[in-house]
mmCIF file of C-alpha atoms in Angstrom:
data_model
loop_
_atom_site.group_PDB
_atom_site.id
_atom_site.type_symbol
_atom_site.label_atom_id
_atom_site.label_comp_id
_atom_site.label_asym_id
_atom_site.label_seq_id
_atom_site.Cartn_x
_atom_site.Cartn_y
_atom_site.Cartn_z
ATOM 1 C CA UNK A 232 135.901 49.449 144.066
ATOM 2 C CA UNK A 233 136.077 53.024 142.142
ATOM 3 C CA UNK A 234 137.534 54.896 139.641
ATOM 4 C CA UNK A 235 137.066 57.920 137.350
ATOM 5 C CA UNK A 236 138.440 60.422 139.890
ATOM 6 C CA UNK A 237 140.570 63.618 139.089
ATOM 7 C CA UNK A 238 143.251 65.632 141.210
ATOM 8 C CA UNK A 239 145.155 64.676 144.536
ATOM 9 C CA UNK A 240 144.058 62.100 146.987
ATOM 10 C CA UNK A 241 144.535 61.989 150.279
ATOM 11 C CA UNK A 242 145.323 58.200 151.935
ATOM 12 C CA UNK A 243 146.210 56.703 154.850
ATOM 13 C CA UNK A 244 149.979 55.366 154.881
ATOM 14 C CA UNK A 245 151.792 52.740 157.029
ATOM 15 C CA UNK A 246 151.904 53.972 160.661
ATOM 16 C CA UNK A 247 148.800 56.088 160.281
ATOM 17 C CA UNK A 248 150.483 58.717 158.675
ATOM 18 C CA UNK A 249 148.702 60.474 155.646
ATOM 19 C CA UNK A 250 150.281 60.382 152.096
ATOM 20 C CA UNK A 251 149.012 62.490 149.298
ATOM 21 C CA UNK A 252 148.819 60.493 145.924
ATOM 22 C CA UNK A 253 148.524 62.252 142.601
ATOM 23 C CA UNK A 254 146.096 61.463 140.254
ATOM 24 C CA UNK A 255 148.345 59.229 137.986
ATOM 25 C CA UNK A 256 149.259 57.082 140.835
ATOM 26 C CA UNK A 257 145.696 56.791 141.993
ATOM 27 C CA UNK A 258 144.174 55.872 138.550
ATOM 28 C CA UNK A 259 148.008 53.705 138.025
ATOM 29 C CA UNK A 260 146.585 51.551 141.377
ATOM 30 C CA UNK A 261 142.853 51.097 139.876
ATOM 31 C CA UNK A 262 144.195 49.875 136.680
ATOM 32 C CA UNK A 263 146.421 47.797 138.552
ATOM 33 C CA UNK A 264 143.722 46.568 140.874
ATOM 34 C CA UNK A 265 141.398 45.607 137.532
ATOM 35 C CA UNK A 266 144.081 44.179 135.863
ATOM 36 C CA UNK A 267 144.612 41.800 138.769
ATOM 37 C CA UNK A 268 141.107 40.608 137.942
ATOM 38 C CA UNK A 269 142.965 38.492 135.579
ATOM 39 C CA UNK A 270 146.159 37.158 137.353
ATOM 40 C CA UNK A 271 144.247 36.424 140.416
ATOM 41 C CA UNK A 272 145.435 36.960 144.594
ATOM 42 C CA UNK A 273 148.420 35.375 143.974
ATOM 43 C CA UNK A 274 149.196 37.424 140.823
ATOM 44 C CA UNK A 275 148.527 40.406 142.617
ATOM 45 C CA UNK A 276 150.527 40.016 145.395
ATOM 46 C CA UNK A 277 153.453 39.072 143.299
ATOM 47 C CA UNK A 278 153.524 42.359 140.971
ATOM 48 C CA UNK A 279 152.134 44.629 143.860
ATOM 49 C CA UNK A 280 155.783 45.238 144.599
ATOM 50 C CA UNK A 281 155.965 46.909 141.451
ATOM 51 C CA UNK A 282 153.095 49.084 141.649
ATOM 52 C CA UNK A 283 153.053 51.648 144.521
ATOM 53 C CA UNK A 284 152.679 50.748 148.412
ATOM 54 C CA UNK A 285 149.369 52.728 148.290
ATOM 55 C CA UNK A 286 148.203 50.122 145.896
ATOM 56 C CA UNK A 287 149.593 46.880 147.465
ATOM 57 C CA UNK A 288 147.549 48.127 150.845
ATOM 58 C CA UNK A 289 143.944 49.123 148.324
ATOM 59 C CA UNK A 290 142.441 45.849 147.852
ATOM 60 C CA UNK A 291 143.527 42.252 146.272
ATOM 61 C CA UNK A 292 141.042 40.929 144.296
ATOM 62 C CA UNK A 293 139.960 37.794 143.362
ATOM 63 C CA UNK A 294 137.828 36.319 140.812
ATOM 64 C CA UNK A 295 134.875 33.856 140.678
ATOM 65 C CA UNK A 296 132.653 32.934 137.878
ATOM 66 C CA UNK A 297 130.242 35.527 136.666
ATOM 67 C CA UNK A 298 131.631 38.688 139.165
ATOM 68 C CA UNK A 299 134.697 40.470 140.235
ATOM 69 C CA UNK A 300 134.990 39.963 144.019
ATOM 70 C CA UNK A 301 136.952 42.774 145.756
ATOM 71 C CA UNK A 302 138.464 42.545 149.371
ATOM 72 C CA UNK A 303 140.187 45.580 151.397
ATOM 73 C CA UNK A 304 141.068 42.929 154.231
ATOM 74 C CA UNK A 305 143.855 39.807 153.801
ATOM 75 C CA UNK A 306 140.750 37.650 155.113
ATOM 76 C CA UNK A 307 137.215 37.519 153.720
ATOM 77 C CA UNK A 308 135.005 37.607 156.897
ATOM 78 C CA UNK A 309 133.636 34.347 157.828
ATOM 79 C CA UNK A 310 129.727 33.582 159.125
ATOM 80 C CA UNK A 311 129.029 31.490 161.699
ATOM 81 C CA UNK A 312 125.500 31.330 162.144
ATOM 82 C CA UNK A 313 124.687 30.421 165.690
ATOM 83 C CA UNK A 314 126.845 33.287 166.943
ATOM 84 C CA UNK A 315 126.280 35.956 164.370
ATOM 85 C CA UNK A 316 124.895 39.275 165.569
ATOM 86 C CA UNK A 317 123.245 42.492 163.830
ATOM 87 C CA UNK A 318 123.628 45.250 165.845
ATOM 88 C CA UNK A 319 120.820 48.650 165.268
ATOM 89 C CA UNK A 320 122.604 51.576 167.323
ATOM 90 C CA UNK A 321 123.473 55.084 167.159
ATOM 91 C CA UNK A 322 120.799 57.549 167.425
ATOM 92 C CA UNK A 323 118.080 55.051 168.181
ATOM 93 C CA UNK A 324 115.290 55.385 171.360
ATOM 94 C CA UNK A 325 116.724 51.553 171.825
ATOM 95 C CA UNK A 326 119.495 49.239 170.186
ATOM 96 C CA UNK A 327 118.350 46.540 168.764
ATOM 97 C CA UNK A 328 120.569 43.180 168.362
ATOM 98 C CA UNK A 329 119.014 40.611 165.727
ATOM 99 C CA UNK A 330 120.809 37.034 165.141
ATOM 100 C CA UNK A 331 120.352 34.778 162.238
ATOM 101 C CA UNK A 332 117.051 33.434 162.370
ATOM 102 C CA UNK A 333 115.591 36.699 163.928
ATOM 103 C CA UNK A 334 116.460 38.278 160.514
ATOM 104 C CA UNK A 335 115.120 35.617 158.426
ATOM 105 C CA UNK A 336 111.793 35.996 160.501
ATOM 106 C CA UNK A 337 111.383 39.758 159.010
ATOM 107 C CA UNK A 338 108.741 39.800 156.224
ATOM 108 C CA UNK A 339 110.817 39.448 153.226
ATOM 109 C CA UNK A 340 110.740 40.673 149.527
ATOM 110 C CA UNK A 341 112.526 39.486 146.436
ATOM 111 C CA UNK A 342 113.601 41.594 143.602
ATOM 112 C CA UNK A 343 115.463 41.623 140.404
ATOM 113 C CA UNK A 344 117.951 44.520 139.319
ATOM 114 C CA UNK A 345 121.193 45.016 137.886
ATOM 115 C CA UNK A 346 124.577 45.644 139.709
ATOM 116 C CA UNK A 347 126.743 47.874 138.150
ATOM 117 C CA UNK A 348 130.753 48.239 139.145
ATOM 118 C CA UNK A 349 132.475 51.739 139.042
ATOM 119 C CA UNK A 350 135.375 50.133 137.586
ATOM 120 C CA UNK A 351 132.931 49.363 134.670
ATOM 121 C CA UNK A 352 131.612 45.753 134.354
ATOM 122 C CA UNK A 353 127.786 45.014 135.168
ATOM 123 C CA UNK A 354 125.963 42.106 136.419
ATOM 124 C CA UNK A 355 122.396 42.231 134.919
ATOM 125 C CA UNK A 356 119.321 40.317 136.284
ATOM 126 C CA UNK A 357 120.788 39.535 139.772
ATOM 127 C CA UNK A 358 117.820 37.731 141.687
ATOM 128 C CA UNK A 359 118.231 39.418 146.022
ATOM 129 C CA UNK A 360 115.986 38.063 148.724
ATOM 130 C CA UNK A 361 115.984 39.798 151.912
ATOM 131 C CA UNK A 362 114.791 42.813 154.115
ATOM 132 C CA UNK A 363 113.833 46.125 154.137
ATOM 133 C CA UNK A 364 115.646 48.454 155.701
ATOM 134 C CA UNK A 365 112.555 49.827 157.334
ATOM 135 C CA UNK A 366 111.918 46.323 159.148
ATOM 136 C CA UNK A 367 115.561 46.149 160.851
ATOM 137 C CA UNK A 368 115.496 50.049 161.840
ATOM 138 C CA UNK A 369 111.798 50.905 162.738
ATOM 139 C CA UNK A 370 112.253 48.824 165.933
ATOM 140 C CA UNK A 371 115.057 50.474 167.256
ATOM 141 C CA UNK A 372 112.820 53.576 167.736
ATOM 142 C CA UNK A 373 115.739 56.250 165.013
ATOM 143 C CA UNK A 374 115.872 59.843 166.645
ATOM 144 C CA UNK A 375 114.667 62.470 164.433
ATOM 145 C CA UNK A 376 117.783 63.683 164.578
ATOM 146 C CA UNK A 377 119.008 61.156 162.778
ATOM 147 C CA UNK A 378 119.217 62.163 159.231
ATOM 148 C CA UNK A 379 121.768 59.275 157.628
ATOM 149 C CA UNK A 380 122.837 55.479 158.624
ATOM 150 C CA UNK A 381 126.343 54.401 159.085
ATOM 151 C CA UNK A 382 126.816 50.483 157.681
ATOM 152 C CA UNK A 383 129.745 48.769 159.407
ATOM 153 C CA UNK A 384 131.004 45.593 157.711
ATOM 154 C CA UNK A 385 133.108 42.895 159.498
ATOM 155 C CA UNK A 386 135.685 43.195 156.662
ATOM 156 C CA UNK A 387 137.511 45.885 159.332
ATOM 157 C CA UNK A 388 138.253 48.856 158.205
ATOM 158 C CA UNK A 389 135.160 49.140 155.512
ATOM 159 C CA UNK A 390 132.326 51.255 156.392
ATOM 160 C CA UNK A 391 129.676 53.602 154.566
ATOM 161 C CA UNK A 392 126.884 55.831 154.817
ATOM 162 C CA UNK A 393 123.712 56.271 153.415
ATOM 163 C CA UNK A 394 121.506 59.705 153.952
ATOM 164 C CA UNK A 395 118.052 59.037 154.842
ATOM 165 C CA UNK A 396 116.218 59.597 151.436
ATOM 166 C CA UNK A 397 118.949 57.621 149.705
ATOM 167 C CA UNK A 398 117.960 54.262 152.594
ATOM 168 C CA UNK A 399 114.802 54.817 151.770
ATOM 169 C CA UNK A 400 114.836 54.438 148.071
ATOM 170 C CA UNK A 401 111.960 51.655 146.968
ATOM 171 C CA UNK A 402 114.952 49.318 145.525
ATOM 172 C CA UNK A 403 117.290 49.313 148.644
ATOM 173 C CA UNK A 404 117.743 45.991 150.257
ATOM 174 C CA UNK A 405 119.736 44.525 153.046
ATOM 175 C CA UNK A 406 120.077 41.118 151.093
ATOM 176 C CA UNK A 407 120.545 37.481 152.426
ATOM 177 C CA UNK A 408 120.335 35.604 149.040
ATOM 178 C CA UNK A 409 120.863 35.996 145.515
ATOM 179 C CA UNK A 410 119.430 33.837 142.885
ATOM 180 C CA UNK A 411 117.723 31.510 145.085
ATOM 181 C CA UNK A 412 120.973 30.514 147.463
ATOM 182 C CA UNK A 413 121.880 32.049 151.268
ATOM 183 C CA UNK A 414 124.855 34.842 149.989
ATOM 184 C CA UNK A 415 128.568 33.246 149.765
ATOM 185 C CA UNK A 416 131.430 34.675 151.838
ATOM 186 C CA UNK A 417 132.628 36.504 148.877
ATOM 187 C CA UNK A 418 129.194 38.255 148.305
ATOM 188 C CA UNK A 419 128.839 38.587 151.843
ATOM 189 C CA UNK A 420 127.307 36.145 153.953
ATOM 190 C CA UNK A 421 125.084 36.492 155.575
ATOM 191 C CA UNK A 422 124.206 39.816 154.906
ATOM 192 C CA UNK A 423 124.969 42.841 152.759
ATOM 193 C CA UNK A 424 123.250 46.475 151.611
ATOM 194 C CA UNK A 425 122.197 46.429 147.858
ATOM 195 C CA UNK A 426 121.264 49.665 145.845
ATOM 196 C CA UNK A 427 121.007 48.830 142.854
ATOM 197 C CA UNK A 428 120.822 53.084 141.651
ATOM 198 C CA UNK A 429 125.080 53.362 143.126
ATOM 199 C CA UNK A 430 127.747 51.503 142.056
ATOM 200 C CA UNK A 431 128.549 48.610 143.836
ATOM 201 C CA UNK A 432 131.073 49.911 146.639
ATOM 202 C CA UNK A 433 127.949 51.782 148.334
ATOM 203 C CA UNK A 434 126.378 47.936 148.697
ATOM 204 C CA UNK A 435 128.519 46.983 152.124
ATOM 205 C CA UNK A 436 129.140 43.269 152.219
ATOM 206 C CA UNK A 437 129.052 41.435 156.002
ATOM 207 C CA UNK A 438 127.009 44.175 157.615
ATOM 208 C CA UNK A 439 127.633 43.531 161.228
ATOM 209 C CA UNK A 440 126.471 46.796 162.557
ATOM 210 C CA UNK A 441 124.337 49.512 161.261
ATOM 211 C CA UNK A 442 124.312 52.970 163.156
ATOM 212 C CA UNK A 443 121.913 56.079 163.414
ATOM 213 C CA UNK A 444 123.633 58.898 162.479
ATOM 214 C CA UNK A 445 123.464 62.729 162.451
ATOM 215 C CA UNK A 446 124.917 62.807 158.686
ATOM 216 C CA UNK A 447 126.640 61.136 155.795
ATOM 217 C CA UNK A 448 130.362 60.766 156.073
ATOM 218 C CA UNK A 449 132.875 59.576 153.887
ATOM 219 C CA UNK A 450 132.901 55.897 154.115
ATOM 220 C CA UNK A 451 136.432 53.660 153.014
ATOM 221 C CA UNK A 452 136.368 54.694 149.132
ATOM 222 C CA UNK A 453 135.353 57.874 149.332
ATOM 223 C CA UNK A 454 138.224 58.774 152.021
ATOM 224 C CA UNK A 455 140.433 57.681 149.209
ATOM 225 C CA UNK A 456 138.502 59.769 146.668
ATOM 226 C CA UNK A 457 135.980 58.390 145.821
ATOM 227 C CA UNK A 458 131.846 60.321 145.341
ATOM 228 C CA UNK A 459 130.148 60.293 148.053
ATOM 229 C CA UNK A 460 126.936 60.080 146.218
ATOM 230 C CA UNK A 461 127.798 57.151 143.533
ATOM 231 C CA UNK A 462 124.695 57.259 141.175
ATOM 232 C CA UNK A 463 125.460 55.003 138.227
ATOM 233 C CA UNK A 464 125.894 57.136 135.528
ATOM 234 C CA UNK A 465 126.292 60.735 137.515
ATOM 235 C CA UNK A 466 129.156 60.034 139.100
ATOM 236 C CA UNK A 467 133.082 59.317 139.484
ATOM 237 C CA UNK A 468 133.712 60.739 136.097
ATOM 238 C CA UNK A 469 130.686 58.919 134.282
ATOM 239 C CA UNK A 470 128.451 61.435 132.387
ATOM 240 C CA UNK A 471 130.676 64.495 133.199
#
């Protein structure tokens, strides 16, 4: 989730059809969306009527003790873990398809940092266990034309990219626990991106896929205005 964005937005409407949003309706839906923080999913979807159709379609959210958890899909993704797959393709010598316990074999690291939301709340001291990005993509041979990685959550339609230097930033995780326990389907399980240096939409919960790419693209909140490049602090209207 985002905010602290200026001028028109372009998003997609019902049918596939584009509508462009001003910037009071766009910042009217993210103060809608944080409000809703308080009433809850059922809240939401009982005043969404009164907001815009743009922001019904955004993202319900609902809450749990100590975070804010946001969802662009009616269902959170559920894990399953004799069946669950992580696919490494794109621009690779070889894909590479890891399940559950294949993961958890990788050499692991734990760290401590502090999440940060764009729409302004932080989570400080946040204990992540899990892998390198280096350790899932090394194997799969990456092209060197392959300047950027594509992460593809199960939550359908949410995506995003990361360039190459930003991946390979020493903090950069693709996380199966925090504090101590396997993730929970609202952070994620079994696996999501953290980057602790962005705000929290760049760290893709349920990572199903993760794809070699040419370049960065817009992933789901930037196509509905949101920076590409979402250092905490430098970005989405923060420290202009």
């Amino acid at each position: 989730m985002s905010g602290g964005v200026t001028g028109d937005r372009r998003v997609p409407g019902q049918g596939g059809h584009e509508l462009r949003v001003g910037r009071g309706v766009f910042l009217g839906t993210v103060v809608a969306g944080v409000s809703s923080l308080v009433w809850g999913k059922a809240g939401w979807d009982a005043v969404s009527r009164f907001v815009t159709p743009v922001a019904a379609d955004l993202a319900p959210i609902l809450p749990t003790s100590g975070w804010r958890i946001y969802s662009v899909a009616d269902h959170m993704p559920t894990f399953e873990p004799a069946s669950w797959r992580l696919t490494v393709g794109g621009l690779v010598g070889r894909e590479l398809t890891l399940d559950y316990e294949g993961l958890r074999a990788l050499p692991s690291v734990e760290q401590v940092s502090t999440f940060h939301c764009v729409t302004g709340w932080t989570v400080r001291d946040v204990r992540w266990k899990g892998v390198r990005l280096a350790e899932v993509i090394g194997p799969a041979q990456p092209s060197a034309s392959a300047h950027a990685l594509r992460f593809v959550s199960a939550e359908v339609p949410y995506d995003d990219y990361l360039t190459h230097a930003q991946a390979a930033l020493p903090d950069v995780l693709l996380a199966y626990e925090m504090d101590g326990k396997p993730l929970s389907r609202g952070h994620g399980a079994p696996l999501r991106l953290v980057i602790p240096e962005m705000y929290g939409y760049k760290s893709v919960k349920w990572v199903q896929r993760i794809e070699l790419v040419p370049r960065a693209a817009d992933g789901y909140w930037e196509e509905l205005g949101y920076d590409r490049n979402a250092w905490v602090g430098r970005s989405n209207g923060y420290g202009a």
